Each structure stands twice: as structure tokens, then as C-alpha cells.
Amino acid sequence: MRAVVLHEFGPAENLAYETWPDPLAGPGQVRIAVRAAGVHHIETVMRRGEAGGMAPPLPELPAVFGGEVAGVVDAVGPGVDPAWLGRAVVTPRSEPGGYAELAVADLAQLHEVPAGLGFEAAVTMVMTGATTMGLLDAARITPEDVVLVMSAAGGVGRLVVQYAASLGAVVIGAAGGPDKVEAVWELGADLAVDYNEPGWADLVRERLDGRRVSVVLDGVGGEKSAAAFGLLGDAGRYVMIGWSSQEAFEPDAAAVEERGITVTNALMQLIAHPEGGPDRERRALEAAAKGELAPAVQTFPLADASAAHAAMERRETTGKVVLVP
């Protein structure tokens, strides 16, 4: 098969599209002819060889990155019902990695792709959508909330904006650049702002006309997160889902206590409670199949995985980045 292989940590150009041994399905496993493979920002961090913080341990090299894939079962392992052959499936975890034409997954990690849902949407929802479900569970958004969604044009952010708007909450989406801001408006946000522009937080305050943000959903970090936290009213909820900027932000403990703010690291909660993963995955897939949530996908050919990584690092992508063999 063809796969994207990393032989040496470093820039995106180190991702090589080359021949790799075909994986074999073992007991309790199926092999998937991959039609779509998800890419995560954290994988760009790992590719550079950066460890620590929220990054997983670095893999041994050479390595095929990625995990979630959607495709068609083309082989089954010992003890697996042959009826799985030909089924459209999606999984959040595969071997040797998702950046490949073939991948192997355990039956316990499989979901059948719901009718009417494409492979690219399915691979988006099985991980990014499931993460969004966990974030929404932590945020407990109600129609009375004023919700600030950071990185609102990203894979998770777009889904959160849609959900909060459907509830009737006031939704403010912050994103970087005019094109992304326009995309947030189209999602149904009540206000979309460019957080790369100075004074964006002051613009939010002005438009709210005395109201305060009650929920912040933030996956950015650094100065942008500090500004978002400053918009939060007393007794508000600040929910973190990572630091895409690679700049840490920790809310001031004294301010949190004095103002009665609830701070939740949703990402750490999801990592600490993986047993809820299959249910979140199922809910996410069903929401997309029913049209309740519409994921945005930006595709790159599998052979151009290096270009996908480079675009993500330049923050030029919108929605979920997916590789297509």
C-alpha cells in the first residue's frame, strides 16, 4: 500500500509518501480500505518532535501518523464474521496509522457509517464530533447563555456554533482572518469577530451593550484566551479544549474564586474518562446523519499530507482537515 511515513522529526516536508507493508487483520479485527483519514493539529506538534504539555508521547520512527479512518472493510481477521466484508465503517483508532490506503481496527472500535453520511463527514464526526459532544456536555449551554466560541471556524468550533445557535443562545464566534469570520457568520452566529485584530474584545463588549459572556469555549491559548477570559461575567463557565496556538493560558486563581467562575479542562476530562468515548462517537455520528450538525471538511490528497500539515501550521485551514487516498 501507499502511506505517509515520517522517518525523522522536523518540518512538514519530512512526511514522505511511499510504499509501506500492507497491514493484516488479526483476531477480532478488520482491515479497512481507507476512503478518508482525519488529521489533527497535535500531529503537527508531534511531527516536529515536540513532547510534553498536552502532546502524546512521541512515536518510534519510522511512523505512520493518524488514527481515525473511514472506509470499506476489505478483509476480516480470524473469528470475525465475514458479513463485515464490504460494510462502510469508521473508527477513531487504527493501525499502523490513518495516513495510509489500508488500516486495521478492532471490532470494538468500529461504527458502521450511518446511511446518508459520507466518509469524509463520518471521519470528522467520529473524533472531532465526539470531542465536541464532550465539550458540550461540560459547557451545559442553555438558551439563556451568551456563548463565546474561540477558533469558531475550526472543526470543533463550527459544530459548537451550530449547536449553541440552534438552542437559541446568543453566540459570538471568534476566528482569525476575514474569510474565517465570514464562515462564522454563515454558521448562524449573532456576532463574528477577527481575534487577530487589535481591540476585538472591546468590540464584543460594545456589541453586547452591558450583557456579559456566560460561557467561553476555548481551544486557542495565549493572549487571545486571556482576552476571552476577561469577557466572562461573574459565575460564568470557562471551558478549555486545548491550546492550538501552543501558548499556555491559565486563568488567574484569585479572579476565578472571587468571581465564582467555573473552570473546566474538558480535554483532560475526556482523556481521564475514555469509557464514554463510544457513546460520544455514536451521538456525534447520529447528529450528523440527522442533519443536526453539519461538519465542515477541507480535503487534501493523501500524497499531499505534507501540504496539509504546512497549511494547518500557517492556520490557513477551515474546518476538519481530511486526507483522501
PDB file of C-alpha atoms in Angstrom:
ATOM      1  CA  MET A   1       0.000   0.000   0.000  1.00  0.00           C
ATOM      2  CA  ARG A   2       0.938   3.674  -0.140  1.00  0.00           C
ATOM      3  CA  ALA A   3       1.267   5.547   3.120  1.00  0.00           C
ATOM      4  CA  VAL A   4       2.675   8.765   4.537  1.00  0.00           C
ATOM      5  CA  VAL A   5       5.723   7.933   6.639  1.00  0.00           C
ATOM      6  CA  LEU A   6       7.808  10.060   8.997  1.00  0.00           C
ATOM      7  CA  HIS A   7      11.444   8.957   9.203  1.00  0.00           C
ATOM      8  CA  GLU A   8      12.844  11.997  11.011  1.00  0.00           C
ATOM      9  CA  PHE A   9      11.191  14.615  13.246  1.00  0.00           C
ATOM     10  CA  GLY A  10      11.130  18.062  11.693  1.00  0.00           C
ATOM     11  CA  PRO A  11       9.275  20.192   9.127  1.00  0.00           C
ATOM     12  CA  ALA A  12       6.222  19.144   7.150  1.00  0.00           C
ATOM     13  CA  GLU A  13       8.430  18.211   4.198  1.00  0.00           C
ATOM     14  CA  ASN A  14       9.683  15.247   6.242  1.00  0.00           C
ATOM     15  CA  LEU A  15       6.374  13.465   5.631  1.00  0.00           C
ATOM     16  CA  ALA A  16       7.148  11.049   2.789  1.00  0.00           C
ATOM     17  CA  TYR A  17       4.558   9.395   0.554  1.00  0.00           C
ATOM     18  CA  GLU A  18       5.931   5.929  -0.080  1.00  0.00           C
ATOM     19  CA  THR A  19       5.269   2.201  -0.194  1.00  0.00           C
ATOM     20  CA  TRP A  20       4.620   0.566   3.186  1.00  0.00           C
ATOM     21  CA  PRO A  21       3.764  -3.052   4.073  1.00  0.00           C
ATOM     22  CA  ASP A  22       0.077  -3.932   3.898  1.00  0.00           C
ATOM     23  CA  PRO A  23      -1.347  -4.465   7.408  1.00  0.00           C
ATOM     24  CA  LEU A  24      -3.063  -7.772   8.199  1.00  0.00           C
ATOM     25  CA  ALA A  25      -6.219  -8.109  10.271  1.00  0.00           C
ATOM     26  CA  GLY A  26      -5.633 -10.135  13.432  1.00  0.00           C
ATOM     27  CA  PRO A  27      -8.161 -11.872  15.689  1.00  0.00           C
ATOM     28  CA  GLY A  28     -11.132  -9.622  16.379  1.00  0.00           C
ATOM     29  CA  GLN A  29     -10.017  -7.139  13.735  1.00  0.00           C
ATOM     30  CA  VAL A  30     -10.991  -5.950  10.266  1.00  0.00           C
ATOM     31  CA  ARG A  31      -8.937  -4.288   7.576  1.00  0.00           C
ATOM     32  CA  ILE A  32     -10.298  -1.099   6.056  1.00  0.00           C
ATOM     33  CA  ALA A  33      -9.701   0.239   2.571  1.00  0.00           C
ATOM     34  CA  VAL A  34      -9.388   3.863   3.634  1.00  0.00           C
ATOM     35  CA  ARG A  35     -11.554   6.476   1.933  1.00  0.00           C
ATOM     36  CA  ALA A  36     -10.916   9.319   4.393  1.00  0.00           C
ATOM     37  CA  ALA A  37      -8.383   9.890   7.186  1.00  0.00           C
ATOM     38  CA  GLY A  38      -8.512  12.637   9.795  1.00  0.00           C
ATOM     39  CA  VAL A  39      -5.634  14.988  10.629  1.00  0.00           C
ATOM     40  CA  HIS A  40      -5.162  16.744  13.983  1.00  0.00           C
ATOM     41  CA  HIS A  41      -3.178  19.840  14.871  1.00  0.00           C
ATOM     42  CA  ILE A  42      -1.446  17.883  17.649  1.00  0.00           C
ATOM     43  CA  GLU A  43       0.040  15.655  14.961  1.00  0.00           C
ATOM     44  CA  THR A  44       1.910  18.645  13.552  1.00  0.00           C
ATOM     45  CA  VAL A  45       3.409  19.156  17.015  1.00  0.00           C
ATOM     46  CA  MET A  46       4.433  15.513  17.258  1.00  0.00           C
ATOM     47  CA  ARG A  47       5.865  15.560  13.739  1.00  0.00           C
ATOM     48  CA  ARG A  48       8.183  18.370  14.817  1.00  0.00           C
ATOM     49  CA  GLY A  49       9.350  16.153  17.677  1.00  0.00           C
ATOM     50  CA  GLU A  50       7.899  18.314  20.415  1.00  0.00           C
ATOM     51  CA  ALA A  51       6.797  16.456  23.525  1.00  0.00           C
ATOM     52  CA  GLY A  52       5.270  17.481  26.830  1.00  0.00           C
ATOM     53  CA  GLY A  53       2.223  19.558  27.684  1.00  0.00           C
ATOM     54  CA  MET A  54      -0.886  18.142  26.043  1.00  0.00           C
ATOM     55  CA  ALA A  55       1.056  16.295  23.345  1.00  0.00           C
ATOM     56  CA  PRO A  56       1.050  12.475  23.460  1.00  0.00           C
ATOM     57  CA  PRO A  57       4.361  10.612  23.741  1.00  0.00           C
ATOM     58  CA  LEU A  58       6.407  10.740  20.563  1.00  0.00           C
ATOM     59  CA  PRO A  59       6.242   7.595  18.410  1.00  0.00           C
ATOM     60  CA  GLU A  60       9.178   5.450  17.438  1.00  0.00           C
ATOM     61  CA  LEU A  61      10.342   6.210  13.907  1.00  0.00           C
ATOM     62  CA  PRO A  62       9.610   5.436  11.158  1.00  0.00           C
ATOM     63  CA  ALA A  63       5.943   6.040  11.898  1.00  0.00           C
ATOM     64  CA  VAL A  64       2.612   6.474  10.128  1.00  0.00           C
ATOM     65  CA  PHE A  65       0.616   9.201  11.861  1.00  0.00           C
ATOM     66  CA  GLY A  66      -3.134   9.456  12.281  1.00  0.00           C
ATOM     67  CA  GLY A  67      -5.793   7.213  13.771  1.00  0.00           C
ATOM     68  CA  GLU A  68      -9.357   7.866  12.692  1.00  0.00           C
ATOM     69  CA  VAL A  69     -10.316   6.493   9.314  1.00  0.00           C
ATOM     70  CA  ALA A  70     -13.478   5.777   7.349  1.00  0.00           C
ATOM     71  CA  GLY A  71     -13.741   3.312   4.506  1.00  0.00           C
ATOM     72  CA  VAL A  72     -14.878  -0.123   3.427  1.00  0.00           C
ATOM     73  CA  VAL A  73     -13.983  -3.409   5.131  1.00  0.00           C
ATOM     74  CA  ASP A  74     -11.908  -5.411   2.646  1.00  0.00           C
ATOM     75  CA  ALA A  75     -10.653  -8.234   4.907  1.00  0.00           C
ATOM     76  CA  VAL A  76     -11.517  -9.791   8.282  1.00  0.00           C
ATOM     77  CA  GLY A  77      -9.311 -11.452  10.852  1.00  0.00           C
ATOM     78  CA  PRO A  78      -9.719 -14.870  12.485  1.00  0.00           C
ATOM     79  CA  GLY A  79     -13.029 -15.268  14.286  1.00  0.00           C
ATOM     80  CA  VAL A  80     -14.656 -12.243  12.656  1.00  0.00           C
ATOM     81  CA  ASP A  81     -17.999 -12.667  10.879  1.00  0.00           C
ATOM     82  CA  PRO A  82     -17.440 -12.400   7.092  1.00  0.00           C
ATOM     83  CA  ALA A  83     -20.641 -10.354   6.957  1.00  0.00           C
ATOM     84  CA  TRP A  84     -18.447  -7.346   7.811  1.00  0.00           C
ATOM     85  CA  LEU A  85     -16.891  -7.518   4.340  1.00  0.00           C
ATOM     86  CA  GLY A  86     -17.995  -4.614   2.176  1.00  0.00           C
ATOM     87  CA  ARG A  87     -19.505  -2.602   5.024  1.00  0.00           C
ATOM     88  CA  ALA A  88     -18.862   1.134   5.287  1.00  0.00           C
ATOM     89  CA  VAL A  89     -17.240   1.731   8.674  1.00  0.00           C
ATOM     90  CA  VAL A  90     -15.476   4.408  10.668  1.00  0.00           C
ATOM     91  CA  THR A  91     -13.130   4.139  13.643  1.00  0.00           C
ATOM     92  CA  PRO A  92     -11.255   6.601  15.865  1.00  0.00           C
ATOM     93  CA  ARG A  93      -8.242   4.274  16.221  1.00  0.00           C
ATOM     94  CA  SER A  94      -6.434   2.275  13.590  1.00  0.00           C
ATOM     95  CA  GLU A  95      -3.085   0.664  12.905  1.00  0.00           C
ATOM     96  CA  PRO A  96      -0.416   1.313  11.695  1.00  0.00           C
ATOM     97  CA  GLY A  97      -1.884   4.828  11.354  1.00  0.00           C
ATOM     98  CA  GLY A  98      -4.539   6.671   9.419  1.00  0.00           C
ATOM     99  CA  TYR A  99      -2.329   8.311   6.804  1.00  0.00           C
ATOM    100  CA  ALA A 100      -2.486   5.210   4.589  1.00  0.00           C
ATOM    101  CA  GLU A 101      -4.506   3.367   1.971  1.00  0.00           C
ATOM    102  CA  LEU A 102      -5.179   0.447   4.340  1.00  0.00           C
ATOM    103  CA  ALA A 103      -5.678   0.320   8.101  1.00  0.00           C
ATOM    104  CA  VAL A 104      -6.601  -2.303  10.699  1.00  0.00           C
ATOM    105  CA  ALA A 105      -9.041  -1.731  13.552  1.00  0.00           C
ATOM    106  CA  ASP A 106     -10.561  -3.743  16.395  1.00  0.00           C
ATOM    107  CA  LEU A 107     -14.240  -4.609  16.075  1.00  0.00           C
ATOM    108  CA  ALA A 108     -14.809  -2.965  19.458  1.00  0.00           C
ATOM    109  CA  GLN A 109     -13.659   0.366  17.969  1.00  0.00           C
ATOM    110  CA  LEU A 110     -15.857   0.216  14.855  1.00  0.00           C
ATOM    111  CA  HIS A 111     -19.028   2.068  13.956  1.00  0.00           C
ATOM    112  CA  GLU A 112     -20.984   1.475  10.786  1.00  0.00           C
ATOM    113  CA  VAL A 113     -21.304   4.698   8.820  1.00  0.00           C
ATOM    114  CA  PRO A 114     -24.948   5.833   9.121  1.00  0.00           C
ATOM    115  CA  ALA A 115     -26.994   5.873   5.933  1.00  0.00           C
ATOM    116  CA  GLY A 116     -26.610   9.094   4.005  1.00  0.00           C
ATOM    117  CA  LEU A 117     -23.379  10.138   5.723  1.00  0.00           C
ATOM    118  CA  GLY A 118     -20.266  10.368   3.551  1.00  0.00           C
ATOM    119  CA  PHE A 119     -16.858   9.039   4.514  1.00  0.00           C
ATOM    120  CA  GLU A 120     -15.339  12.489   4.994  1.00  0.00           C
ATOM    121  CA  ALA A 121     -18.142  13.615   7.297  1.00  0.00           C
ATOM    122  CA  ALA A 122     -18.031  10.320   9.194  1.00  0.00           C
ATOM    123  CA  VAL A 123     -14.306  10.531   9.881  1.00  0.00           C
ATOM    124  CA  THR A 124     -14.794  14.106  11.061  1.00  0.00           C
ATOM    125  CA  MET A 125     -17.563  13.218  13.486  1.00  0.00           C
ATOM    126  CA  VAL A 126     -16.011  10.075  14.988  1.00  0.00           C
ATOM    127  CA  MET A 127     -13.254  12.097  16.665  1.00  0.00           C
ATOM    128  CA  THR A 128     -13.769  15.837  16.229  1.00  0.00           C
ATOM    129  CA  GLY A 129     -17.531  15.417  16.589  1.00  0.00           C
ATOM    130  CA  ALA A 130     -17.135  13.182  19.626  1.00  0.00           C
ATOM    131  CA  THR A 131     -14.779  15.725  21.189  1.00  0.00           C
ATOM    132  CA  THR A 132     -17.414  18.373  20.535  1.00  0.00           C
ATOM    133  CA  MET A 133     -20.007  16.251  22.348  1.00  0.00           C
ATOM    134  CA  GLY A 134     -17.733  16.054  25.373  1.00  0.00           C
ATOM    135  CA  LEU A 135     -17.150  19.797  25.252  1.00  0.00           C
ATOM    136  CA  LEU A 136     -20.885  20.482  25.069  1.00  0.00           C
ATOM    137  CA  ASP A 137     -21.516  18.108  27.956  1.00  0.00           C
ATOM    138  CA  ALA A 138     -19.037  20.120  30.040  1.00  0.00           C
ATOM    139  CA  ALA A 139     -20.373  23.525  28.948  1.00  0.00           C
ATOM    140  CA  ARG A 140     -24.067  22.806  29.642  1.00  0.00           C
ATOM    141  CA  ILE A 141     -25.221  25.545  27.254  1.00  0.00           C
ATOM    142  CA  THR A 142     -28.780  26.823  27.686  1.00  0.00           C
ATOM    143  CA  PRO A 143     -30.924  29.206  25.587  1.00  0.00           C
ATOM    144  CA  GLU A 144     -30.249  31.935  28.174  1.00  0.00           C
ATOM    145  CA  ASP A 145     -26.463  31.849  27.713  1.00  0.00           C
ATOM    146  CA  VAL A 146     -24.182  34.271  25.916  1.00  0.00           C
ATOM    147  CA  VAL A 147     -21.580  31.955  24.410  1.00  0.00           C
ATOM    148  CA  LEU A 148     -18.138  32.938  23.130  1.00  0.00           C
ATOM    149  CA  VAL A 149     -16.626  30.281  20.864  1.00  0.00           C
ATOM    150  CA  MET A 150     -12.917  30.659  20.174  1.00  0.00           C
ATOM    151  CA  SER A 151     -11.449  29.260  16.940  1.00  0.00           C
ATOM    152  CA  ALA A 152     -15.044  29.240  15.753  1.00  0.00           C
ATOM    153  CA  ALA A 153     -14.150  28.327  12.160  1.00  0.00           C
ATOM    154  CA  GLY A 154     -12.272  25.189  13.210  1.00  0.00           C
ATOM    155  CA  GLY A 155     -13.580  21.641  13.199  1.00  0.00           C
ATOM    156  CA  VAL A 156     -14.860  21.723  16.791  1.00  0.00           C
ATOM    157  CA  GLY A 157     -15.709  25.420  16.831  1.00  0.00           C
ATOM    158  CA  ARG A 158     -18.053  25.230  13.844  1.00  0.00           C
ATOM    159  CA  LEU A 159     -20.039  22.430  15.447  1.00  0.00           C
ATOM    160  CA  VAL A 160     -20.302  24.304  18.752  1.00  0.00           C
ATOM    161  CA  VAL A 161     -21.535  27.459  16.996  1.00  0.00           C
ATOM    162  CA  GLN A 162     -24.221  25.452  15.189  1.00  0.00           C
ATOM    163  CA  TYR A 163     -25.347  23.723  18.368  1.00  0.00           C
ATOM    164  CA  ALA A 164     -25.472  26.857  20.519  1.00  0.00           C
ATOM    165  CA  ALA A 165     -27.309  28.802  17.805  1.00  0.00           C
ATOM    166  CA  SER A 166     -29.863  26.003  17.428  1.00  0.00           C
ATOM    167  CA  LEU A 167     -30.632  26.273  21.156  1.00  0.00           C
ATOM    168  CA  GLY A 168     -31.342  29.982  20.844  1.00  0.00           C
ATOM    169  CA  ALA A 169     -28.319  31.155  22.850  1.00  0.00           C
ATOM    170  CA  VAL A 170     -26.538  34.370  21.879  1.00  0.00           C
ATOM    171  CA  VAL A 171     -23.451  33.148  20.011  1.00  0.00           C
ATOM    172  CA  ILE A 172     -20.224  35.081  19.459  1.00  0.00           C
ATOM    173  CA  GLY A 173     -17.702  33.382  17.209  1.00  0.00           C
ATOM    174  CA  ALA A 174     -14.060  34.500  17.191  1.00  0.00           C
ATOM    175  CA  ALA A 175     -11.752  33.373  14.391  1.00  0.00           C
ATOM    176  CA  GLY A 176      -8.625  34.512  12.564  1.00  0.00           C
ATOM    177  CA  GLY A 177      -8.935  36.356   9.251  1.00  0.00           C
ATOM    178  CA  PRO A 178     -11.795  37.764   7.126  1.00  0.00           C
ATOM    179  CA  ASP A 179     -12.608  34.502   5.343  1.00  0.00           C
ATOM    180  CA  LYS A 180     -12.955  32.596   8.600  1.00  0.00           C
ATOM    181  CA  VAL A 181     -15.036  35.374  10.134  1.00  0.00           C
ATOM    182  CA  GLU A 182     -17.369  35.244   7.127  1.00  0.00           C
ATOM    183  CA  ALA A 183     -17.687  31.475   7.603  1.00  0.00           C
ATOM    184  CA  VAL A 184     -18.700  32.010  11.235  1.00  0.00           C
ATOM    185  CA  TRP A 185     -21.413  34.477  10.217  1.00  0.00           C
ATOM    186  CA  GLU A 186     -22.768  31.860   7.814  1.00  0.00           C
ATOM    187  CA  LEU A 187     -22.998  29.319  10.651  1.00  0.00           C
ATOM    188  CA  GLY A 188     -25.601  31.486  12.365  1.00  0.00           C
ATOM    189  CA  ALA A 189     -23.507  33.377  14.926  1.00  0.00           C
ATOM    190  CA  ASP A 190     -25.028  36.580  16.299  1.00  0.00           C
ATOM    191  CA  LEU A 191     -21.605  38.209  16.151  1.00  0.00           C
ATOM    192  CA  ALA A 192     -18.402  37.142  14.399  1.00  0.00           C
ATOM    193  CA  VAL A 193     -15.090  38.859  15.153  1.00  0.00           C
ATOM    194  CA  ASP A 194     -11.482  38.567  13.982  1.00  0.00           C
ATOM    195  CA  TYR A 195      -9.335  37.863  17.031  1.00  0.00           C
ATOM    196  CA  ASN A 196      -6.219  38.697  15.041  1.00  0.00           C
ATOM    197  CA  GLU A 197      -7.345  42.332  15.031  1.00  0.00           C
ATOM    198  CA  PRO A 198      -6.436  44.571  17.990  1.00  0.00           C
ATOM    199  CA  GLY A 199      -9.412  45.546  20.084  1.00  0.00           C
ATOM    200  CA  TRP A 200     -11.585  42.576  19.150  1.00  0.00           C
ATOM    201  CA  ALA A 201     -12.579  42.039  22.785  1.00  0.00           C
ATOM    202  CA  ASP A 202     -13.619  45.710  23.083  1.00  0.00           C
ATOM    203  CA  LEU A 203     -15.815  45.251  20.022  1.00  0.00           C
ATOM    204  CA  VAL A 204     -17.531  42.303  21.709  1.00  0.00           C
ATOM    205  CA  ARG A 205     -18.163  44.368  24.859  1.00  0.00           C
ATOM    206  CA  GLU A 206     -19.603  47.191  22.772  1.00  0.00           C
ATOM    207  CA  ARG A 207     -21.942  44.925  20.829  1.00  0.00           C
ATOM    208  CA  LEU A 208     -23.158  43.147  23.965  1.00  0.00           C
ATOM    209  CA  ASP A 209     -24.242  46.548  25.347  1.00  0.00           C
ATOM    210  CA  GLY A 210     -23.951  45.673  29.018  1.00  0.00           C
ATOM    211  CA  ARG A 211     -24.506  41.931  28.831  1.00  0.00           C
ATOM    212  CA  ARG A 212     -21.634  39.664  29.776  1.00  0.00           C
ATOM    213  CA  VAL A 213     -20.461  36.409  28.281  1.00  0.00           C
ATOM    214  CA  SER A 214     -21.654  33.488  30.412  1.00  0.00           C
ATOM    215  CA  VAL A 215     -19.783  30.650  28.659  1.00  0.00           C
ATOM    216  CA  VAL A 216     -16.382  30.645  26.948  1.00  0.00           C
ATOM    217  CA  LEU A 217     -15.345  27.588  24.933  1.00  0.00           C
ATOM    218  CA  ASP A 218     -11.672  27.973  24.215  1.00  0.00           C
ATOM    219  CA  GLY A 219      -9.053  25.905  22.427  1.00  0.00           C
ATOM    220  CA  VAL A 220      -6.591  28.643  21.474  1.00  0.00           C
ATOM    221  CA  GLY A 221      -4.414  29.742  24.412  1.00  0.00           C
ATOM    222  CA  GLY A 222      -2.092  32.692  24.949  1.00  0.00           C
ATOM    223  CA  GLU A 223      -3.189  36.328  24.777  1.00  0.00           C
ATOM    224  CA  LYS A 224      -6.364  35.509  22.871  1.00  0.00           C
ATOM    225  CA  SER A 225      -7.515  33.244  25.690  1.00  0.00           C
ATOM    226  CA  ALA A 226      -6.654  35.896  28.261  1.00  0.00           C
ATOM    227  CA  ALA A 227      -8.855  38.361  26.373  1.00  0.00           C
ATOM    228  CA  ALA A 228     -11.677  35.812  26.151  1.00  0.00           C
ATOM    229  CA  PHE A 229     -11.480  35.122  29.878  1.00  0.00           C
ATOM    230  CA  GLY A 230     -11.689  38.862  30.503  1.00  0.00           C
ATOM    231  CA  LEU A 231     -15.068  38.943  28.738  1.00  0.00           C
ATOM    232  CA  LEU A 232     -16.553  36.340  31.070  1.00  0.00           C
ATOM    233  CA  GLY A 233     -19.082  37.551  33.605  1.00  0.00           C
ATOM    234  CA  ASP A 234     -19.361  36.545  37.262  1.00  0.00           C
ATOM    235  CA  ALA A 235     -20.438  32.920  37.794  1.00  0.00           C
ATOM    236  CA  GLY A 236     -19.516  32.165  34.184  1.00  0.00           C
ATOM    237  CA  ARG A 237     -18.128  28.923  32.794  1.00  0.00           C
ATOM    238  CA  TYR A 238     -14.740  28.763  31.138  1.00  0.00           C
ATOM    239  CA  VAL A 239     -14.241  25.505  29.252  1.00  0.00           C
ATOM    240  CA  MET A 240     -10.843  24.613  27.772  1.00  0.00           C
ATOM    241  CA  ILE A 241     -10.251  22.148  24.952  1.00  0.00           C
ATOM    242  CA  GLY A 242      -6.519  22.585  24.300  1.00  0.00           C
ATOM    243  CA  TRP A 243      -4.073  25.236  23.085  1.00  0.00           C
ATOM    244  CA  SER A 244      -3.861  25.340  19.280  1.00  0.00           C
ATOM    245  CA  SER A 245      -1.515  28.350  19.495  1.00  0.00           C
ATOM    246  CA  GLN A 246       0.903  26.282  21.612  1.00  0.00           C
ATOM    247  CA  GLU A 247       0.806  29.147  24.110  1.00  0.00           C
ATOM    248  CA  ALA A 248      -0.435  28.172  27.539  1.00  0.00           C
ATOM    249  CA  PHE A 249      -3.070  30.137  29.408  1.00  0.00           C
ATOM    250  CA  GLU A 250      -4.177  29.545  32.984  1.00  0.00           C
ATOM    251  CA  PRO A 251      -6.972  31.706  34.442  1.00  0.00           C
ATOM    252  CA  ASP A 252      -5.947  33.692  37.494  1.00  0.00           C
ATOM    253  CA  ALA A 253      -6.922  31.589  40.503  1.00  0.00           C
ATOM    254  CA  ALA A 254      -7.835  34.598  42.659  1.00  0.00           C
ATOM    255  CA  ALA A 255     -10.117  36.022  39.968  1.00  0.00           C
ATOM    256  CA  VAL A 256     -11.759  32.630  39.476  1.00  0.00           C
ATOM    257  CA  GLU A 257     -12.553  32.292  43.170  1.00  0.00           C
ATOM    258  CA  GLU A 258     -13.610  35.900  43.715  1.00  0.00           C
ATOM    259  CA  ARG A 259     -15.969  35.931  40.723  1.00  0.00           C
ATOM    260  CA  GLY A 260     -17.377  32.429  41.164  1.00  0.00           C
ATOM    261  CA  ILE A 261     -16.176  31.252  37.760  1.00  0.00           C
ATOM    262  CA  THR A 262     -16.159  27.537  36.944  1.00  0.00           C
ATOM    263  CA  VAL A 263     -13.068  26.418  35.018  1.00  0.00           C
ATOM    264  CA  THR A 264     -13.214  23.050  33.252  1.00  0.00           C
ATOM    265  CA  ASN A 265     -10.435  21.409  31.287  1.00  0.00           C
ATOM    266  CA  ALA A 266     -12.706  19.386  29.030  1.00  0.00           C
ATOM    267  CA  LEU A 267      -9.813  17.820  27.139  1.00  0.00           C
ATOM    268  CA  MET A 268      -8.320  16.371  30.308  1.00  0.00           C
ATOM    269  CA  GLN A 269     -11.751  15.099  31.343  1.00  0.00           C
ATOM    270  CA  LEU A 270     -12.136  13.276  28.033  1.00  0.00           C
ATOM    271  CA  ILE A 271      -8.686  11.726  28.404  1.00  0.00           C
ATOM    272  CA  ALA A 272      -9.413  10.712  32.003  1.00  0.00           C
ATOM    273  CA  HIS A 273     -12.751   9.091  31.097  1.00  0.00           C
ATOM    274  CA  PRO A 274     -12.238   7.223  27.817  1.00  0.00           C
ATOM    275  CA  GLU A 275     -15.060   4.828  28.714  1.00  0.00           C
ATOM    276  CA  GLY A 276     -17.538   7.434  27.484  1.00  0.00           C
ATOM    277  CA  GLY A 277     -15.885   7.647  24.080  1.00  0.00           C
ATOM    278  CA  PRO A 278     -18.013   5.137  22.153  1.00  0.00           C
ATOM    279  CA  ASP A 279     -21.236   6.829  23.279  1.00  0.00           C
ATOM    280  CA  ARG A 280     -19.943  10.284  22.287  1.00  0.00           C
ATOM    281  CA  GLU A 281     -18.845   8.890  18.915  1.00  0.00           C
ATOM    282  CA  ARG A 282     -22.263   7.344  18.310  1.00  0.00           C
ATOM    283  CA  ARG A 283     -24.086  10.538  19.285  1.00  0.00           C
ATOM    284  CA  ALA A 284     -21.882  12.615  17.004  1.00  0.00           C
ATOM    285  CA  LEU A 285     -22.392  10.327  14.016  1.00  0.00           C
ATOM    286  CA  GLU A 286     -26.144  10.267  14.571  1.00  0.00           C
ATOM    287  CA  ALA A 287     -26.327  14.075  14.878  1.00  0.00           C
ATOM    288  CA  ALA A 288     -24.552  14.466  11.532  1.00  0.00           C
ATOM    289  CA  ALA A 289     -26.674  11.786   9.845  1.00  0.00           C
ATOM    290  CA  LYS A 290     -29.848  13.551  11.020  1.00  0.00           C
ATOM    291  CA  GLY A 291     -28.579  16.917   9.795  1.00  0.00           C
ATOM    292  CA  GLU A 292     -28.493  18.369  13.304  1.00  0.00           C
ATOM    293  CA  LEU A 293     -24.780  19.159  12.941  1.00  0.00           C
ATOM    294  CA  ALA A 294     -23.027  19.775   9.623  1.00  0.00           C
ATOM    295  CA  PRO A 295     -19.258  19.281   9.764  1.00  0.00           C
ATOM    296  CA  ALA A 296     -17.019  21.352   7.512  1.00  0.00           C
ATOM    297  CA  VAL A 297     -14.224  19.455   5.797  1.00  0.00           C
ATOM    298  CA  GLN A 298     -11.139  20.596   3.917  1.00  0.00           C
ATOM    299  CA  THR A 299      -9.599  17.745   1.968  1.00  0.00           C
ATOM    300  CA  PHE A 300      -6.073  17.092   0.734  1.00  0.00           C
ATOM    301  CA  PRO A 301      -4.879  14.109  -1.291  1.00  0.00           C
ATOM    302  CA  LEU A 302      -3.082  11.554   0.864  1.00  0.00           C
ATOM    303  CA  ALA A 303       0.055  12.164  -1.208  1.00  0.00           C
ATOM    304  CA  ASP A 304      -0.075  15.829  -0.114  1.00  0.00           C
ATOM    305  CA  ALA A 305      -0.128  15.223   3.638  1.00  0.00           C
ATOM    306  CA  SER A 306       2.906  17.474   3.993  1.00  0.00           C
ATOM    307  CA  ALA A 307       0.938  20.329   2.397  1.00  0.00           C
ATOM    308  CA  ALA A 308      -1.947  19.667   4.803  1.00  0.00           C
ATOM    309  CA  HIS A 309       0.402  19.897   7.791  1.00  0.00           C
ATOM    310  CA  ALA A 310       2.006  23.082   6.473  1.00  0.00           C
ATOM    311  CA  ALA A 311      -1.383  24.721   5.888  1.00  0.00           C
ATOM    312  CA  MET A 312      -2.521  23.822   9.398  1.00  0.00           C
ATOM    313  CA  GLU A 313       0.637  25.293  10.898  1.00  0.00           C
ATOM    314  CA  ARG A 314       0.038  28.519   8.973  1.00  0.00           C
ATOM    315  CA  ARG A 315      -3.550  28.466  10.263  1.00  0.00           C
ATOM    316  CA  GLU A 316      -4.860  28.549   6.694  1.00  0.00           C
ATOM    317  CA  THR A 317      -7.341  25.680   7.013  1.00  0.00           C
ATOM    318  CA  THR A 318     -11.041  25.846   7.821  1.00  0.00           C
ATOM    319  CA  GLY A 319     -12.956  23.009   9.440  1.00  0.00           C
ATOM    320  CA  LYS A 320     -11.641  19.475   9.719  1.00  0.00           C
ATOM    321  CA  VAL A 321      -8.600  18.549   7.624  1.00  0.00           C
ATOM    322  CA  VAL A 322      -9.071  15.164   5.942  1.00  0.00           C
ATOM    323  CA  LEU A 323      -6.701  13.153   3.745  1.00  0.00           C
ATOM    324  CA  VAL A 324      -8.238  11.263   0.830  1.00  0.00           C
ATOM    325  CA  PRO A 325      -6.299   8.349  -0.710  1.00  0.00           C
TER     326      PRO A 325
END
